[in-house]
PDB file of C-alpha atoms in Angstrom:
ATOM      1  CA  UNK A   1       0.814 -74.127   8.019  1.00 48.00           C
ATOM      2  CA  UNK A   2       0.968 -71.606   5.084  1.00 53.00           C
ATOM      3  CA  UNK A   3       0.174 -68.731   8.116  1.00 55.00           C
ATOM      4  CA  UNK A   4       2.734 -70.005   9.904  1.00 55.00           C
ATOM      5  CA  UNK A   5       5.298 -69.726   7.411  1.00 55.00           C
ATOM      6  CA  UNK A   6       4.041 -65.911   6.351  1.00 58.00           C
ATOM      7  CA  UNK A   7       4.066 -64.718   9.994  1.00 59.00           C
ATOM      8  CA  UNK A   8       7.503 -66.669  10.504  1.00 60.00           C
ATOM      9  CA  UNK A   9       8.650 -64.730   7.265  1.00 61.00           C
ATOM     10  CA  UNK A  10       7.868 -61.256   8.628  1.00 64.00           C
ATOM     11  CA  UNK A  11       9.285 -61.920  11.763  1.00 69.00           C
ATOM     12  CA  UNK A  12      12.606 -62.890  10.417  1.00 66.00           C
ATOM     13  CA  UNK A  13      12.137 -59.840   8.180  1.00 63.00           C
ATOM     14  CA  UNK A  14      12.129 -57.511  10.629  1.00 69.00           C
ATOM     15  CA  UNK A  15      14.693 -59.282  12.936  1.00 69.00           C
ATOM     16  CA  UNK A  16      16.723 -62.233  11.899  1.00 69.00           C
ATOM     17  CA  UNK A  17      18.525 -63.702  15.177  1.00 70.00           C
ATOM     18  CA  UNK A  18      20.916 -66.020  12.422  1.00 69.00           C
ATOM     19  CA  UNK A  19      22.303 -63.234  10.622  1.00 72.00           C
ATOM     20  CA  UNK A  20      21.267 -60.302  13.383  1.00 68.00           C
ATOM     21  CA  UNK A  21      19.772 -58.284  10.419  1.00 74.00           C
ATOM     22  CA  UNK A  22      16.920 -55.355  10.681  1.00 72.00           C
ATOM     23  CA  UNK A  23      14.653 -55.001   8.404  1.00 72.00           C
ATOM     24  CA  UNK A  24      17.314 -56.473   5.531  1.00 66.00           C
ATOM     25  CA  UNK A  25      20.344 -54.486   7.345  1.00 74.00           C
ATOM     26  CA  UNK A  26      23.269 -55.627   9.701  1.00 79.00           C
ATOM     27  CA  UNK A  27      23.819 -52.599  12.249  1.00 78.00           C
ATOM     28  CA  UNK A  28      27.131 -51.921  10.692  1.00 81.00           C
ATOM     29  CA  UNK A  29      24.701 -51.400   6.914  1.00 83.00           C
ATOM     30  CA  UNK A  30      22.724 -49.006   9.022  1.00 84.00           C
ATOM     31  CA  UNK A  31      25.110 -46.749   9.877  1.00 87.00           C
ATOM     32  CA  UNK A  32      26.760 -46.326   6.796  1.00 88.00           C
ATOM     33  CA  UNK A  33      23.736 -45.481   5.046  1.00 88.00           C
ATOM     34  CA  UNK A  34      22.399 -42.966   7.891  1.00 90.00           C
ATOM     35  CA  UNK A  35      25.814 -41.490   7.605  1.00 93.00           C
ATOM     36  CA  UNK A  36      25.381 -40.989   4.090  1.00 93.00           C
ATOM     37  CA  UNK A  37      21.848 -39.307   4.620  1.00 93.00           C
ATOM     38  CA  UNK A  38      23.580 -37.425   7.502  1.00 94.00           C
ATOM     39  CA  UNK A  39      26.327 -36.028   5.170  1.00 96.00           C
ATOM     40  CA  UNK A  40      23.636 -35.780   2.255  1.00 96.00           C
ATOM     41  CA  UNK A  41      21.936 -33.318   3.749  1.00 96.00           C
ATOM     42  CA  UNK A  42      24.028 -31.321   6.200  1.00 97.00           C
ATOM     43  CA  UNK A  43      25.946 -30.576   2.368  1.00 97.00           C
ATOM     44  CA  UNK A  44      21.978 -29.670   0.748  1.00 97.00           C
ATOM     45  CA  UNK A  45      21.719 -27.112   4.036  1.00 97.00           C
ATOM     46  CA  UNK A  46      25.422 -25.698   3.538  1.00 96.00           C
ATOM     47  CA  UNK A  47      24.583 -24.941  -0.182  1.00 97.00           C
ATOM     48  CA  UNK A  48      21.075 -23.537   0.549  1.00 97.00           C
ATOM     49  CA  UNK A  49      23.170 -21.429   3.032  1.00 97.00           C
ATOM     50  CA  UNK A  50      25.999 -20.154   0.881  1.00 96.00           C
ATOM     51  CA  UNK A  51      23.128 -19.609  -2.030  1.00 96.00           C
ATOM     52  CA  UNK A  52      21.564 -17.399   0.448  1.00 95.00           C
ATOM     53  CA  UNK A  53      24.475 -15.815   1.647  1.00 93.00           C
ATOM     54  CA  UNK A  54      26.026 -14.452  -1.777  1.00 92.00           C
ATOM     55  CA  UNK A  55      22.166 -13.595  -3.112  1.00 88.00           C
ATOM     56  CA  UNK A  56      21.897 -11.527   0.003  1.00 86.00           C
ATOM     57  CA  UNK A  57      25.579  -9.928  -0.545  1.00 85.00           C
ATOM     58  CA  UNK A  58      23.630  -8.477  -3.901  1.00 83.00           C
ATOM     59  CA  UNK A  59      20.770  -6.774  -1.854  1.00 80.00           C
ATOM     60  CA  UNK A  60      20.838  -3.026  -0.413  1.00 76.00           C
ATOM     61  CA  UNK A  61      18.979  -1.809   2.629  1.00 72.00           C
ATOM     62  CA  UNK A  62      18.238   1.426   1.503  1.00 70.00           C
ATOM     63  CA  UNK A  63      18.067   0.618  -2.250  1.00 73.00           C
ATOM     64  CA  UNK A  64      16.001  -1.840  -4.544  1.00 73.00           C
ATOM     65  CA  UNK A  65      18.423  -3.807  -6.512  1.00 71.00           C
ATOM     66  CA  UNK A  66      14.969  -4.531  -9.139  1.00 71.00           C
ATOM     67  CA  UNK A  67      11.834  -2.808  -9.021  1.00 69.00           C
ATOM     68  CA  UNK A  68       8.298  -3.334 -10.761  1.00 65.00           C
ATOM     69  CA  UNK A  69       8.365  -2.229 -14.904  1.00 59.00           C
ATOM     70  CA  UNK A  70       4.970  -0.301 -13.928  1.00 57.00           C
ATOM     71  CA  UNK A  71       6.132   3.184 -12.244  1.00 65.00           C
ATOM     72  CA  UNK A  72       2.525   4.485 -11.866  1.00 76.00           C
ATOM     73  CA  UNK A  73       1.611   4.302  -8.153  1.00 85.00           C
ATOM     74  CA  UNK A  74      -1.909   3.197  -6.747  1.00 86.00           C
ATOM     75  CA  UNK A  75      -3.749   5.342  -5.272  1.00 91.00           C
ATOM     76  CA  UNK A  76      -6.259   4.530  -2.187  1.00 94.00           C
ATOM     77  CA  UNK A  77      -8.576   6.944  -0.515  1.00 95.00           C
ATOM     78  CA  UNK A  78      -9.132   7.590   3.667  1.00 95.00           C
ATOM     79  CA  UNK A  79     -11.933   7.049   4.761  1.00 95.00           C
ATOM     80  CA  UNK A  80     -11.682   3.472   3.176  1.00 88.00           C
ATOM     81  CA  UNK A  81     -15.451   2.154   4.028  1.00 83.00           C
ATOM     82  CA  UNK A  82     -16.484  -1.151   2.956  1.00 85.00           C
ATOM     83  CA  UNK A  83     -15.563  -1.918  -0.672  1.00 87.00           C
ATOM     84  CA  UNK A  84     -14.345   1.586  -1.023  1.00 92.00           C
ATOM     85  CA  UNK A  85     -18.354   2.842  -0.532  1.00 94.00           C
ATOM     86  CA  UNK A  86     -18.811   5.642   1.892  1.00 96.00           C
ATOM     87  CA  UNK A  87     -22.946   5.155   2.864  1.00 95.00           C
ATOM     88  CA  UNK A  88     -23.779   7.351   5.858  1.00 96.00           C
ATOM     89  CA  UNK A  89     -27.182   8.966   7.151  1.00 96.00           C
ATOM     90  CA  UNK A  90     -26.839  12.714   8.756  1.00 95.00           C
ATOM     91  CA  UNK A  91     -29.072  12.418  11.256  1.00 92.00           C
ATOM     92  CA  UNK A  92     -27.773   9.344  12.894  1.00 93.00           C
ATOM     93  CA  UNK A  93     -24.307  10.276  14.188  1.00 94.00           C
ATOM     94  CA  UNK A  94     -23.434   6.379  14.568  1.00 94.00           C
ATOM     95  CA  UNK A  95     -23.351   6.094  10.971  1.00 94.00           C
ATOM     96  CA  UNK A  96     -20.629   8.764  10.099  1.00 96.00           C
ATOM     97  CA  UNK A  97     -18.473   8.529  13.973  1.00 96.00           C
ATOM     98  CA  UNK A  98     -16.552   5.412  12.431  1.00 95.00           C
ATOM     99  CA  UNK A  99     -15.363   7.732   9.093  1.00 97.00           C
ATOM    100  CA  UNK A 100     -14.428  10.607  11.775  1.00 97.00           C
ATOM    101  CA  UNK A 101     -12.507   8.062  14.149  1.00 97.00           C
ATOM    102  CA  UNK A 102     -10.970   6.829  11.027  1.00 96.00           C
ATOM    103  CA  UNK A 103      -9.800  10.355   9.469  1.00 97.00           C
ATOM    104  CA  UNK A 104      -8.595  11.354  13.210  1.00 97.00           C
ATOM    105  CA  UNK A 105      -6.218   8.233  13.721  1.00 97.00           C
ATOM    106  CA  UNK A 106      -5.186   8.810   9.895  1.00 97.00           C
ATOM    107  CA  UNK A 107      -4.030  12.452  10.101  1.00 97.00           C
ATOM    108  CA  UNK A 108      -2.618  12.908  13.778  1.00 97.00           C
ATOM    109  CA  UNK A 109       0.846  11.830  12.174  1.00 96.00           C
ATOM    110  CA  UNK A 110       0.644  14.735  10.578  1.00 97.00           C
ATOM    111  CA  UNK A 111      -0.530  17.025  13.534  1.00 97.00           C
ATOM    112  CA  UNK A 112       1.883  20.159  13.222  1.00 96.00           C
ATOM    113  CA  UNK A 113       3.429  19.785  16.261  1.00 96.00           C
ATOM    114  CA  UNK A 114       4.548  16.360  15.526  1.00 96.00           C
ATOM    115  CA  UNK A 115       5.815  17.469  11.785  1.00 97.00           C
ATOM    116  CA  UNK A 116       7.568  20.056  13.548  1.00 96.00           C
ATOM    117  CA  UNK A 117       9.596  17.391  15.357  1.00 95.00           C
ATOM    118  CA  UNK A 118      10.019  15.030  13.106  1.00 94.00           C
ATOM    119  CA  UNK A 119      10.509  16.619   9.699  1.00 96.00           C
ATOM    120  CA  UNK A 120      11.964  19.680   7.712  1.00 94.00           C
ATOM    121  CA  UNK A 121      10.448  22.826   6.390  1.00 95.00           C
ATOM    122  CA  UNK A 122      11.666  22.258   2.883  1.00 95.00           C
ATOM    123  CA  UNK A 123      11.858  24.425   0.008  1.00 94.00           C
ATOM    124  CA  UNK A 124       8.353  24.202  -2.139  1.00 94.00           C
ATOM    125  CA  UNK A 125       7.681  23.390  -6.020  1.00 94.00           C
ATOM    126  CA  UNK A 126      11.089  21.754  -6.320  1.00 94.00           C
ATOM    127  CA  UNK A 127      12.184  18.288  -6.043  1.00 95.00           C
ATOM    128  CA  UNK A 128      13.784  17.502  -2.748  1.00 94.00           C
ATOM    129  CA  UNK A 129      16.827  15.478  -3.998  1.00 92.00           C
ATOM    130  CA  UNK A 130      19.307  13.989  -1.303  1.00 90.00           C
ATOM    131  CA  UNK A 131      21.997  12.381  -3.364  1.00 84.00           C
ATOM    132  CA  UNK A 132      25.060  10.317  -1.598  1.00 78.00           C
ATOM    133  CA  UNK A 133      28.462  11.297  -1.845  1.00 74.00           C
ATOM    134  CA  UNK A 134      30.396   8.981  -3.653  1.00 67.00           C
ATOM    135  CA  UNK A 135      30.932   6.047  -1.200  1.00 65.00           C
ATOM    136  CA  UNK A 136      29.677   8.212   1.664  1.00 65.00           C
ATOM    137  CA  UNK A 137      25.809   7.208   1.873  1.00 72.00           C
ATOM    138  CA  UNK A 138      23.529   9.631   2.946  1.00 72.00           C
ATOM    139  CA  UNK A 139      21.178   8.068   5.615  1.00 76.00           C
ATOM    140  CA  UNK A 140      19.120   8.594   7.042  1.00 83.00           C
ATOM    141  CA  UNK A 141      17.344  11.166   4.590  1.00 90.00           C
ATOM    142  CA  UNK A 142      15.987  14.308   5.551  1.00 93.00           C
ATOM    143  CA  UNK A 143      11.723  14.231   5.031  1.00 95.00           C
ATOM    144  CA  UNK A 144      10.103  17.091   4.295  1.00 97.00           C
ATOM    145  CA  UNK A 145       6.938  18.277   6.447  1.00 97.00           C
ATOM    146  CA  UNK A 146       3.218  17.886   5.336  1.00 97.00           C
ATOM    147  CA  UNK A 147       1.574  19.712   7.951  1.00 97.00           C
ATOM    148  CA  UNK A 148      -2.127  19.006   8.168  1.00 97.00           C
ATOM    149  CA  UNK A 149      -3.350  22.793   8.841  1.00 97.00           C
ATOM    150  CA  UNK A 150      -2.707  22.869   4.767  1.00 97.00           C
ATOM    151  CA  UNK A 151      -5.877  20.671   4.557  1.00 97.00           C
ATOM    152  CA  UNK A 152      -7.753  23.554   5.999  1.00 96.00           C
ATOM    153  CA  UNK A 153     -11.213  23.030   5.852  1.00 96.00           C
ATOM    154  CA  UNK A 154     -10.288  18.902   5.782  1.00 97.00           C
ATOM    155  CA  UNK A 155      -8.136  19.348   8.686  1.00 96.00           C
ATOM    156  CA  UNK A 156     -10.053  18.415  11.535  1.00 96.00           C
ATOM    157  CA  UNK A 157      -9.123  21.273  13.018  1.00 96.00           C
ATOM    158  CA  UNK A 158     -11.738  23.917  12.462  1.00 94.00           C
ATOM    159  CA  UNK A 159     -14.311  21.260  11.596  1.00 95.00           C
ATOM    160  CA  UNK A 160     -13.474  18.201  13.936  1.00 95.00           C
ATOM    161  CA  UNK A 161     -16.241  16.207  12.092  1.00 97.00           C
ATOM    162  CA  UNK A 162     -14.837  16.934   8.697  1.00 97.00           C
ATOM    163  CA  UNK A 163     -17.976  17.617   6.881  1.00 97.00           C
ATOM    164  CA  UNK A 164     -19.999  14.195   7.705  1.00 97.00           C
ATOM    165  CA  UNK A 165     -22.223  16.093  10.125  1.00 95.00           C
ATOM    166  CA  UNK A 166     -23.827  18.440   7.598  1.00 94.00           C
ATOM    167  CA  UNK A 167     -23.449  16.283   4.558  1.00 95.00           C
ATOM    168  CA  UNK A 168     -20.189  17.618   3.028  1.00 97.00           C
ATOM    169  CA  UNK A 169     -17.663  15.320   3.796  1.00 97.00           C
ATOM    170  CA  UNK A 170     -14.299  15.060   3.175  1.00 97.00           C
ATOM    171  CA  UNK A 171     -12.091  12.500   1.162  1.00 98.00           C
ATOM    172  CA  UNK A 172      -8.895  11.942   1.100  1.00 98.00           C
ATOM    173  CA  UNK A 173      -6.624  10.683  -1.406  1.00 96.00           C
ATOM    174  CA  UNK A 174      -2.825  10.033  -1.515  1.00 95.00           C
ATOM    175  CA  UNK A 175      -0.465   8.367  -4.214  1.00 92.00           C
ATOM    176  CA  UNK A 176       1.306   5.128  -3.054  1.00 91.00           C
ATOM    177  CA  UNK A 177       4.879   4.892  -2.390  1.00 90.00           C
ATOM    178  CA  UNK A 178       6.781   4.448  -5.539  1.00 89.00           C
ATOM    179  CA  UNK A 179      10.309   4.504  -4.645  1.00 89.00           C
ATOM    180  CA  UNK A 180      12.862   7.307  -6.898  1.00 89.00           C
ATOM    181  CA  UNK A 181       9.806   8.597  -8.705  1.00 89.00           C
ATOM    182  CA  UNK A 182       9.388  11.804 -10.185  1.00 92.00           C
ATOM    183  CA  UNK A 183       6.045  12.869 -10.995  1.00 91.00           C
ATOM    184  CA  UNK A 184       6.914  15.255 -13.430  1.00 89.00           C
ATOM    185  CA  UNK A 185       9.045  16.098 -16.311  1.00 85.00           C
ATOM    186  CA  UNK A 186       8.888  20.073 -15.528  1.00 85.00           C
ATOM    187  CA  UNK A 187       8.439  22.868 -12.290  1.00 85.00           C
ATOM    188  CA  UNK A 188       4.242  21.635 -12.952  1.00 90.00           C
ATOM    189  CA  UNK A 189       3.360  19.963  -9.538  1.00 93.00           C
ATOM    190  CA  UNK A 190       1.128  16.401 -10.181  1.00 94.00           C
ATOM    191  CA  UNK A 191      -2.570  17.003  -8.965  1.00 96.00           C
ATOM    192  CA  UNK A 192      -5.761  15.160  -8.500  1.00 96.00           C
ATOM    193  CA  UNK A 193      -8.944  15.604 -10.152  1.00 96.00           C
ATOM    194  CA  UNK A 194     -12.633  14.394  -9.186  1.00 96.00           C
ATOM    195  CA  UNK A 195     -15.313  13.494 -11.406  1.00 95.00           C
ATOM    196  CA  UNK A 196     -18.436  11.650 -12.057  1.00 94.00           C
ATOM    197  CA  UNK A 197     -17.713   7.803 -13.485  1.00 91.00           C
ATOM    198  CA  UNK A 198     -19.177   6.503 -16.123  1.00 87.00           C
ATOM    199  CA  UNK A 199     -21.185   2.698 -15.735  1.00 83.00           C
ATOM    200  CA  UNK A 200     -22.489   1.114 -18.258  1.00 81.00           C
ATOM    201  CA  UNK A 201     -26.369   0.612 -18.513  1.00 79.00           C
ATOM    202  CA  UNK A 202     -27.179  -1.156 -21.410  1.00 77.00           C
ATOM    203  CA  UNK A 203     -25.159  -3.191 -24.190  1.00 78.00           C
ATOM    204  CA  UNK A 204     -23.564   0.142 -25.734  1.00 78.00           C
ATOM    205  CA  UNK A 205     -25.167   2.848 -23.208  1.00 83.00           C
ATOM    206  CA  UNK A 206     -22.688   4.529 -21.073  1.00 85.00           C
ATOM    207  CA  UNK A 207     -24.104   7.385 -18.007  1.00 86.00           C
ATOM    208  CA  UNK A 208     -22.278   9.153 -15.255  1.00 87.00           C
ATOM    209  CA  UNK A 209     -23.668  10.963 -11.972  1.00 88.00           C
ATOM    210  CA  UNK A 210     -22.285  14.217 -13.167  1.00 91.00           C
ATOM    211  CA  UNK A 211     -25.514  15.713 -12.341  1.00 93.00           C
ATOM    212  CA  UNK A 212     -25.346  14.214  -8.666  1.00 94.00           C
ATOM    213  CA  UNK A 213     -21.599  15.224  -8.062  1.00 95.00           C
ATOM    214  CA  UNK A 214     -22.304  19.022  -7.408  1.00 94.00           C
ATOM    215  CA  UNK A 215     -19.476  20.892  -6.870  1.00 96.00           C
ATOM    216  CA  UNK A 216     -16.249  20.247  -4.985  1.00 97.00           C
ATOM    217  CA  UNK A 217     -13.383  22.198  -2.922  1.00 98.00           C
ATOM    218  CA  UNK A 218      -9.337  20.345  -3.526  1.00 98.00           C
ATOM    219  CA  UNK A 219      -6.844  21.238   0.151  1.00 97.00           C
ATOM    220  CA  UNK A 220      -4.532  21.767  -1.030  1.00 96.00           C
ATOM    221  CA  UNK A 221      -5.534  24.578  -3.748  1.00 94.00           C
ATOM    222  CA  UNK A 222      -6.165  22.776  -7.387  1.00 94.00           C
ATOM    223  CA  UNK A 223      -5.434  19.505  -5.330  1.00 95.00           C
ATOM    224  CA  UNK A 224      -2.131  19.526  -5.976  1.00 96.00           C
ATOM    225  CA  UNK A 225       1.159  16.749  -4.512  1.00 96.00           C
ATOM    226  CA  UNK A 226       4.358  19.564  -4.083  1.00 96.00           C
ATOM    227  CA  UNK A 227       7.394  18.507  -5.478  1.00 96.00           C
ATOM    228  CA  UNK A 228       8.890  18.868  -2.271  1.00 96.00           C
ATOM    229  CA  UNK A 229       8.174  15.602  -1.185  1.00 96.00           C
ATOM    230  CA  UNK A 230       9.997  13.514  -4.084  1.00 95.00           C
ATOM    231  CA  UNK A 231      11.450  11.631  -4.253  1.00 93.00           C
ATOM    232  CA  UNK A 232      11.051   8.704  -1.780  1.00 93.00           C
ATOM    233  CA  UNK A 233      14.132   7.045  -0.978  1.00 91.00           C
ATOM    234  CA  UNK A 234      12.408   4.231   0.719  1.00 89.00           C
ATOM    235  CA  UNK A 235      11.229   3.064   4.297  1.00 87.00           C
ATOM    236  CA  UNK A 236      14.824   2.725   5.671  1.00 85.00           C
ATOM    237  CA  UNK A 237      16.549   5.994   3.981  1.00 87.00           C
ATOM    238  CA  UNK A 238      13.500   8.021   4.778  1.00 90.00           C
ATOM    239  CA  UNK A 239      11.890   6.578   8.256  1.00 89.00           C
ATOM    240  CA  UNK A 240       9.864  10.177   9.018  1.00 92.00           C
ATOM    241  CA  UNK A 241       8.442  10.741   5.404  1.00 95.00           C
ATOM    242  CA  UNK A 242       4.905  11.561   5.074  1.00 95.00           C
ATOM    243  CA  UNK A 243       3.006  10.930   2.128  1.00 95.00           C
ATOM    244  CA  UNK A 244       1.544  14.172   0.834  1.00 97.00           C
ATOM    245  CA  UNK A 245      -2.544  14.022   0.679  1.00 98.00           C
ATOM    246  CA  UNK A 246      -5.221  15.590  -0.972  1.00 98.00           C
ATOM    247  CA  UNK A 247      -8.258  16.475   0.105  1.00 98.00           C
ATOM    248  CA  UNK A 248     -11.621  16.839  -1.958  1.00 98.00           C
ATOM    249  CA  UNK A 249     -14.314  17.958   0.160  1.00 98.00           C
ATOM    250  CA  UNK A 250     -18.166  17.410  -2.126  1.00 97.00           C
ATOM    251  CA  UNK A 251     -19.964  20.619  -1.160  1.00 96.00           C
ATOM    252  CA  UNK A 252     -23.382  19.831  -2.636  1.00 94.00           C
ATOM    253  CA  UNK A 253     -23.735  16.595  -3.459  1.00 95.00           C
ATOM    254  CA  UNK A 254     -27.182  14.771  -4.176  1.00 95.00           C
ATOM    255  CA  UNK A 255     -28.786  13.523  -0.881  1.00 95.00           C
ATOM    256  CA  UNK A 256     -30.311   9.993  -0.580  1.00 95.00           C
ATOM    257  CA  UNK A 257     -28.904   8.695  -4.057  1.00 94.00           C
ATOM    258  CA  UNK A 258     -25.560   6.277  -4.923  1.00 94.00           C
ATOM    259  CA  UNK A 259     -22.591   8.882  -6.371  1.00 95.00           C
ATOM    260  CA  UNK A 260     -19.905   6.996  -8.617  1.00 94.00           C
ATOM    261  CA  UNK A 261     -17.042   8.986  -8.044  1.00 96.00           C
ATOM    262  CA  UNK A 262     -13.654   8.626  -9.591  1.00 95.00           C
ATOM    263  CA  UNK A 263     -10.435  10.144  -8.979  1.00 95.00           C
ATOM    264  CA  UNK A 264      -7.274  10.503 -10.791  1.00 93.00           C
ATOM    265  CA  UNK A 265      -3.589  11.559 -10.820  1.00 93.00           C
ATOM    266  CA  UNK A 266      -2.535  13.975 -13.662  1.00 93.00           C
ATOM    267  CA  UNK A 267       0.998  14.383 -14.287  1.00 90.00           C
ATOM    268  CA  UNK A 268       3.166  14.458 -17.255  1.00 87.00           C
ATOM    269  CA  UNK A 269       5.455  11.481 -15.986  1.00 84.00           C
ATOM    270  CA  UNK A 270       2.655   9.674 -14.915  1.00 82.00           C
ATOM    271  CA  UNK A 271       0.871   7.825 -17.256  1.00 77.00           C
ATOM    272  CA  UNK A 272      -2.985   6.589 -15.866  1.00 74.00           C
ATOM    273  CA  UNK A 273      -4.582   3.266 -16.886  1.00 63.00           C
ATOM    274  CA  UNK A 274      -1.788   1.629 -18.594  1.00 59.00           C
ATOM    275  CA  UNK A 275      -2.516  -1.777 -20.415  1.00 57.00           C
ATOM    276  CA  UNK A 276      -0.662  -3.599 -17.712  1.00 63.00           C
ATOM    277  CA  UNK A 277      -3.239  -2.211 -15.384  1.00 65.00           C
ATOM    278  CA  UNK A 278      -6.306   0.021 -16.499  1.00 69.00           C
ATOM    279  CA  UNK A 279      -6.727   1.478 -12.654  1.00 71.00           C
ATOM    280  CA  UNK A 280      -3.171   2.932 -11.904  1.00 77.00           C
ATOM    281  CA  UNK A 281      -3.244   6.116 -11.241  1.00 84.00           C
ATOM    282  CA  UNK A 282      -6.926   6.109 -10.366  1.00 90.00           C
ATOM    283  CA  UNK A 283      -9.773   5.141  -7.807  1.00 93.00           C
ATOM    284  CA  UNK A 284     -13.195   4.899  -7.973  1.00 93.00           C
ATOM    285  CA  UNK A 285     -15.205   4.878  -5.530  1.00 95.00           C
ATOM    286  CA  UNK A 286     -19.009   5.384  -4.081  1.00 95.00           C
ATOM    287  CA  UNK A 287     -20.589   8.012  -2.124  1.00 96.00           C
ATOM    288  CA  UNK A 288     -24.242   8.040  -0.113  1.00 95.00           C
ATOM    289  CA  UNK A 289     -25.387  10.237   1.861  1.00 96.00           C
ATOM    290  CA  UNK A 290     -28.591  10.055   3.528  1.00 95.00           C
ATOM    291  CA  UNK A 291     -30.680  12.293   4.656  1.00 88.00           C
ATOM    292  CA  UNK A 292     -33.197  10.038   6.561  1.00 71.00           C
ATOM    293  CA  UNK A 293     -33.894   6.348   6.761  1.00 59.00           C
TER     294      UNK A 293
END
């Protein structure tokens, strides 16, 4: 009997013929409160909206409205390899064709003929500024060639293997975008130099592969970024611009033995390993190079 009453009191929950109520609610109860939700929300999407709308009005294409307190770009290195290691063997060409696919895909942006159409031959060892003119905006900004016969001996051109086939390859490094940035305070161009890093090998033992290294050639000469190609107005002002590269080509290097090589930006408005972040302006990376199995 007591089952009979439950079940009866469900039923009548869910529809009650005496007072023609769902679940608790006349039809007429229903619709008010589904118009409420109705207006409820269509008023939480028309504020969302108008929030989005005047937050947008605030934005520029072609300028950051806020950018990041750290200024010093990143730097990053072509060919990448796994885990920024570069582990080849000479005599196997399998090993080293992926780095020279790589480095060809890489640089044919900056093929000459391609620079040629694209870009400007701009004045070197000064700052390329491209200002607007009062409410006049200057877009899209003129960018300035980097021509990758400069690389010479890192071209490709000459050497279409760059180096991996007789164990003196080629690296490449270039500075991440960092929009409005000047590199330096003066005419002195920024420039990249290579060394040995140091690991540590004991509780307070530090060594370094300087004895490995050997020596090394910088494309451009001294390895230096012209100031021709700051600054960067950004991916929508500037849509041809072409990072600037180095090249450091390792000439002698020890065969068959891990190199811990690390590379850094020197420039007077750069500062490297800041406390926000110990690796700006700097890379490290490994080399291996093989001589056999």
């Amino acid at each position: 009997m007591a089952k009979d009453d439950k079940k009866d009191g469900w039923k009548e929950f869910f529809w009650n013929p005496r007072t023609r109520e769902f679940c608790g609610r006349t039809a007429s109860s229903w619709g008010l409160i589904l118009l409420f939700y109705l207006a409820f929300y269509i008023f939480l999407a028309g504020l969302f909206t108008l929030t989005m709308y005047a937050m947008l009005q605030t934005l520029d294409d072609h300028k950051p409205t806020y950018q990041d307190r750290l200024s010093t770009p990143g730097m990053m290195i072509r060919p990448k390899g796994e885990q920024l290691e570069i582990d080849y063997t000479i005599d196997f060409t399998e090993t080293w064709e992926r780095y020279v696919g790589a480095l060809n895909n890489f640089l044919s942006p900056y093929n000459d003929s391609v620079q040629a159409q694209k870009n400007y031959e701009c004045k070197p060892d000064q700052y390329f500024i491209q200002e607007d003119s009062g409410s006049l905006k200057n877009f899209p900004k003129r960018s300035c060639q980097f021509n990758r016969s400069i690389l010479e001996d890192c071209s490709g051109i000459t050497d279409r293997y760059y180096g991996y086939n007789d164990g003196k390859p080629c690296i490449f490094i270039k500075l991440n975008r960092v929009i409005h940035l000047l590199p330096s305070a003066d005419k002195n161009p920024p420039f990249v130099t290579c060394a040995a890093k140091k690991y540590k090998v004991g509780k307070d033992e530090w060594a370094d592969d300087s004895h490995k290294i050997g020596q090394l050639m910088y494309f451009p000469p001294n390895g230096t970024f012209n100031l021709m190609y700051y600054p960067y107005y950004g991916k929508k002002s500037q849509v041809n611009y072409s990072q600037p590269l180095v090249a450091i080509k390792f000439l002698n290097i020890t065969m068959n033995e891990d190199v811990n090589v690390e590379c850094k930006i020197n420039a007077n408005n750069i500062a490297v390993g800041s406390e926000r972040d110990k690796f700006a302006g700097r890379i490290s990376f490994k080399l291996r190079i093989n001589s056999r199995f």
